[in-house]
Amino acid sequence: MENQAVSHAAADIDKQVRGYMVVFGTLLALTVITVGVSYMHLPLHAAVGVALAIACFKASLVLLFFMHLISERQLIFVILAFTVGFFMVLMFLPILTNLDHIHI
Amino acid sequence: MEGLIPYITEAREDTGLTNGKIGIWLFLASEIMLFGAFFATYIVMRMGAEHWPHGWEDQNVPLGTLNTLVLITSSVTMVMAWASLERDDLKKFQMFGAATVALGFAFLGIKYIEYTSHFHEGMYPGTNNYLAVYFTMTGLHGLHVVCGMVVNGYLTATGKSYWDAGERQLLINRVENAGLFWHFVDIVWIFLFPVLYLL
């Protein structure tokens, strides 16, 4: 019974390792694409959009697979939800400086 | 070990997690806010600047790309070190652990080449706001790489003593937690690279 559990765990790890290799290949390909797009010298807004979209996708792959968020417990997501909320405030606060219509 | 700090080997019944893992995620949350503050500073300065150089005008993009590939590869060797322990293969853990540290050295070596090239061209943190942001953010990131290398080097070097003392699960948990930090450092670079080199 114990041997069966061990072999199941080993098979599970083997499956995860195959996933890591797919993620590795995808990350390499996306890096090449990001650099390739940058040589097209798109207008700034388009360039920012493309670069950040690819970076967010790459970061998601690392978080989900290498950092095991795909199979993580609920408490970690609660911690991350708070962090993402505060992080968004931090990112969008600077935009308010451009909405100063009364020019203080 | 379990008597000194509870739930570092076995998961707590209520959270389903070890205290070490909760601790490292809380630490990473604070790190996200730290780097977030620098990214917000970058946004404020760039939006308010009349002229801001494109990263590719000042940076060596092929070297930056190579460093990105080095760091991504190190994330894979890190996760393979953890997987090797799960497979009870201490030798492979040591091999992948050493490879992760070596790739950390490679990253820092390339960064050293880039920095010295900037200094030779008279580009310093005080030259303009772009370079101030560039040196501050890549310097802070480099410091994190050094810290990760110290922890990974320690766990790789002492892994056998954990193994021999029958503390297999404790080693696996610590390598997983060290890996979480290392992957976070990788994610920060995934954003730094386009922001500072390509835009």
XYZ file of C-alpha atoms in Angstrom:
303
model
C 0.000 0.000 0.000
C 2.817 2.343 0.984
C 4.760 1.443 -2.171
C 1.707 2.241 -4.257
C 1.419 5.687 -2.624
C 5.120 6.339 -3.262
C 4.803 5.372 -6.939
C 1.738 7.645 -7.294
C 3.718 10.530 -5.775
C 6.657 9.804 -8.107
C 4.325 9.747 -11.119
C 2.834 13.058 -9.956
C 6.298 14.653 -9.728
C 7.210 13.288 -13.191
C 4.063 14.922 -14.577
C 4.958 18.214 -12.865
C 8.509 18.092 -14.269
C 7.149 17.657 -17.805
C 4.990 20.743 -17.133
C 8.059 22.691 -15.976
C 9.796 21.952 -19.274
C 6.795 23.199 -21.273
C 6.702 26.376 -19.155
C 10.482 26.805 -19.651
C 10.112 26.612 -23.435
C 7.180 29.039 -23.360
C 9.102 31.556 -21.222
C 12.089 31.432 -23.589
C 9.836 31.907 -26.618
C 7.988 34.827 -25.003
C 11.306 36.515 -24.132
C 12.377 36.312 -27.777
C 8.966 37.666 -28.882
C 9.176 40.604 -26.404
C 12.610 41.573 -27.731
C 11.500 41.069 -31.357
C 8.488 43.365 -30.869
C 10.703 46.023 -29.255
C 12.790 46.211 -32.474
C 9.606 47.187 -34.361
C 9.654 50.519 -32.437
C 5.879 50.696 -32.035
C 4.259 53.899 -30.692
C 4.902 54.138 -26.930
C 1.371 53.234 -25.752
C 1.239 50.153 -27.999
C 4.764 49.125 -27.014
C 3.920 49.438 -23.294
C 0.715 47.431 -23.786
C 2.423 44.579 -25.638
C 5.453 44.451 -23.313
C 3.366 44.465 -20.125
C 0.862 41.919 -21.491
C 3.692 39.492 -22.295
C 5.425 40.190 -18.953
C 2.162 39.562 -17.049
C 1.651 36.270 -18.905
C 5.238 35.175 -18.163
C 4.875 36.123 -14.480
C 1.600 34.161 -14.298
C 3.328 31.046 -15.640
C 6.097 31.338 -13.032
C 3.557 31.924 -10.241
C 1.226 29.094 -11.245
C 3.768 26.381 -12.033
C 7.187 27.130 -10.511
C 5.656 28.659 -7.351
C 2.912 26.002 -7.250
C 0.007 28.469 -6.969
C -1.977 26.153 -9.230
C -2.318 23.731 -6.305
C -1.899 26.076 -3.337
C -4.057 26.459 -0.208
C -6.682 29.178 0.231
C -4.740 31.173 2.851
C -2.000 31.993 0.342
C -4.606 33.423 -2.047
C -6.048 35.562 0.781
C -2.559 36.988 1.448
C -2.068 37.605 -2.274
C -5.511 39.201 -2.707
C -4.671 41.831 -0.067
C -1.257 42.382 -1.664
C -2.697 42.792 -5.160
C -5.252 45.311 -3.804
C -2.604 47.480 -2.155
C -0.285 47.074 -5.160
C -3.005 48.369 -7.502
C -3.512 51.420 -5.265
C 0.236 52.011 -5.452
C 0.234 51.758 -9.257
C -2.830 53.937 -9.864
C -2.090 56.669 -7.318
C 0.498 58.246 -9.639
C -2.190 58.627 -12.325
C -4.067 60.967 -9.976
C -1.176 63.414 -10.288
C -2.195 63.849 -13.941
C -5.845 64.509 -13.038
C -5.033 67.687 -11.136
C -7.348 70.074 -12.974
C -7.199 72.839 -10.364
C -3.407 73.012 -10.698
C -2.447 73.212 -7.030
C 13.614 21.001 15.253
C 9.830 20.807 15.384
C 9.993 21.700 19.109
C 11.758 25.023 18.498
C 9.385 26.428 15.874
C 6.098 24.562 15.445
C 4.788 23.327 12.100
C 7.900 23.732 9.976
C 7.920 20.087 8.908
C 4.255 19.110 9.103
C 1.388 21.342 7.958
C -0.906 22.959 10.528
C -4.324 21.310 10.645
C -6.255 24.587 10.324
C -4.284 26.258 7.504
C -3.054 23.141 5.724
C 0.318 24.910 5.400
C 3.635 24.919 7.212
C 4.433 28.096 9.132
C 7.532 28.509 6.972
C 5.469 28.718 3.796
C 3.041 31.269 5.276
C 6.061 33.247 6.467
C 7.765 33.321 3.073
C 4.542 34.378 1.298
C 4.019 37.221 3.806
C 7.618 38.260 3.205
C 7.067 38.162 -0.564
C 3.948 40.320 -0.085
C 6.145 42.967 1.569
C 8.671 42.600 -1.256
C 5.934 43.190 -3.846
C 5.121 46.478 -2.098
C 8.824 47.421 -1.952
C 9.359 46.943 -5.682
C 5.869 48.350 -6.323
C 6.955 51.636 -4.748
C 9.912 51.818 -7.126
C 7.735 51.005 -10.146
C 5.271 53.716 -9.045
C 8.188 56.160 -8.763
C 9.252 55.221 -12.281
C 5.714 55.875 -13.586
C 5.516 59.287 -11.883
C 8.911 60.369 -13.207
C 8.365 59.087 -16.732
C 4.849 60.566 -17.056
C 6.081 63.917 -15.787
C 9.228 64.102 -17.903
C 9.358 66.202 -21.063
C 12.000 63.872 -22.455
C 12.687 60.297 -21.355
C 15.211 58.138 -23.228
C 14.106 54.814 -24.674
C 15.772 51.975 -22.785
C 17.254 50.550 -25.991
C 19.091 53.843 -26.626
C 21.179 53.463 -23.460
C 21.163 49.709 -22.827
C 22.778 46.690 -24.434
C 19.581 44.797 -25.322
C 21.304 41.511 -26.381
C 23.113 41.362 -23.009
C 19.881 42.141 -21.161
C 18.118 39.411 -23.158
C 20.896 36.952 -22.309
C 20.526 37.820 -18.612
C 16.767 37.246 -18.836
C 17.380 33.794 -20.324
C 19.971 33.062 -17.598
C 17.525 33.960 -14.827
C 14.642 31.988 -16.374
C 16.943 28.963 -16.690
C 17.946 29.367 -13.031
C 14.262 29.249 -12.055
C 13.987 25.907 -13.849
C 17.095 24.489 -12.134
C 15.687 25.719 -8.795
C 12.372 23.954 -9.239
C 14.225 20.854 -10.507
C 16.304 20.874 -7.297
C 13.067 20.719 -5.307
C 11.615 18.002 -7.583
C 14.822 15.949 -7.205
C 14.371 15.936 -3.412
C 10.760 14.839 -3.841
C 12.158 11.962 -5.946
C 14.645 11.126 -3.140
C 17.588 11.945 -5.413
C 20.042 13.913 -3.266
C 22.794 13.896 -5.929
C 20.553 15.579 -8.502
C 19.373 18.061 -5.877
C 22.993 19.040 -5.269
C 23.628 19.262 -9.006
C 20.599 21.481 -9.706
C 21.255 23.539 -6.550
C 24.839 24.207 -7.656
C 23.614 25.050 -11.174
C 21.166 27.593 -9.718
C 23.946 29.304 -7.758
C 26.243 29.207 -10.821
C 23.540 30.847 -12.954
C 23.190 33.500 -10.234
C 26.912 34.218 -10.632
C 26.458 34.353 -14.412
C 23.634 36.898 -14.014
C 25.747 39.085 -11.714
C 28.764 38.755 -14.039
C 26.736 40.017 -17.003
C 25.334 42.827 -14.853
C 28.922 43.761 -13.871
C 29.879 43.984 -17.568
C 26.863 46.223 -18.206
C 27.567 48.498 -15.225
C 31.267 48.942 -16.067
C 30.327 49.699 -19.683
C 27.931 52.431 -18.451
C 30.599 53.923 -16.180
C 33.136 53.979 -19.040
C 30.582 55.930 -21.090
C 30.083 58.444 -18.262
C 26.614 57.131 -17.362
C 26.087 57.311 -13.603
C 23.030 57.271 -11.302
C 23.242 61.060 -11.041
C 23.413 61.637 -14.807
C 19.634 61.713 -15.340
C 16.386 60.395 -13.831
C 16.267 57.388 -16.164
C 19.718 56.220 -15.057
C 18.844 56.925 -11.398
C 15.839 54.598 -11.715
C 17.855 52.064 -13.727
C 20.725 51.798 -11.236
C 18.427 51.853 -8.177
C 16.059 49.144 -9.410
C 18.651 46.848 -10.978
C 20.925 47.375 -7.941
C 18.149 46.423 -5.519
C 17.280 43.463 -7.711
C 20.957 42.416 -7.817
C 21.045 42.547 -4.022
C 18.096 40.136 -3.968
C 19.953 37.820 -6.374
C 22.930 37.795 -3.974
C 20.662 36.986 -0.987
C 18.990 34.156 -2.921
C 22.388 32.753 -3.901
C 23.525 32.734 -0.258
C 20.425 30.794 0.856
C 20.530 28.412 -2.128
C 24.271 27.857 -1.635
C 23.763 27.112 2.056
C 20.952 24.608 1.416
C 22.908 22.929 -1.396
C 26.020 22.623 0.770
C 24.193 21.363 3.877
C 21.597 19.214 2.122
C 23.453 15.982 2.850
C 23.558 16.673 6.595
C 19.761 17.184 6.621
C 19.439 13.919 4.684
C 21.754 11.972 6.992
C 19.947 13.322 10.079
C 16.626 12.028 8.708
C 15.239 15.554 8.160
C 14.178 14.956 4.559
C 10.848 16.788 4.758
C 12.393 19.793 6.531
C 14.949 20.108 3.716
C 12.237 19.798 1.044
C 10.182 22.540 2.730
C 13.169 24.868 3.076
C 14.212 24.330 -0.548
C 10.632 25.029 -1.652
C 10.576 28.258 0.400
C 13.993 29.328 -0.927
C 12.636 28.552 -4.408
C 9.607 30.792 -3.839
C 11.989 33.692 -3.127
C 14.166 32.853 -6.147
C 11.171 32.687 -8.491
C 9.953 36.029 -7.117
C 13.345 37.537 -8.009
C 12.857 36.090 -11.504
C 9.380 37.671 -11.776
C 10.752 41.090 -10.767
C 13.308 40.815 -13.597
C 10.570 39.748 -16.032
C 9.065 43.236 -15.475
C 12.324 45.168 -15.077
C 13.706 43.961 -18.403
C 11.013 45.417 -20.706
C 10.516 48.526 -18.549
C 14.201 49.503 -18.410
C 15.599 47.982 -21.637
C 12.849 47.853 -24.239
C 10.473 50.810 -23.713
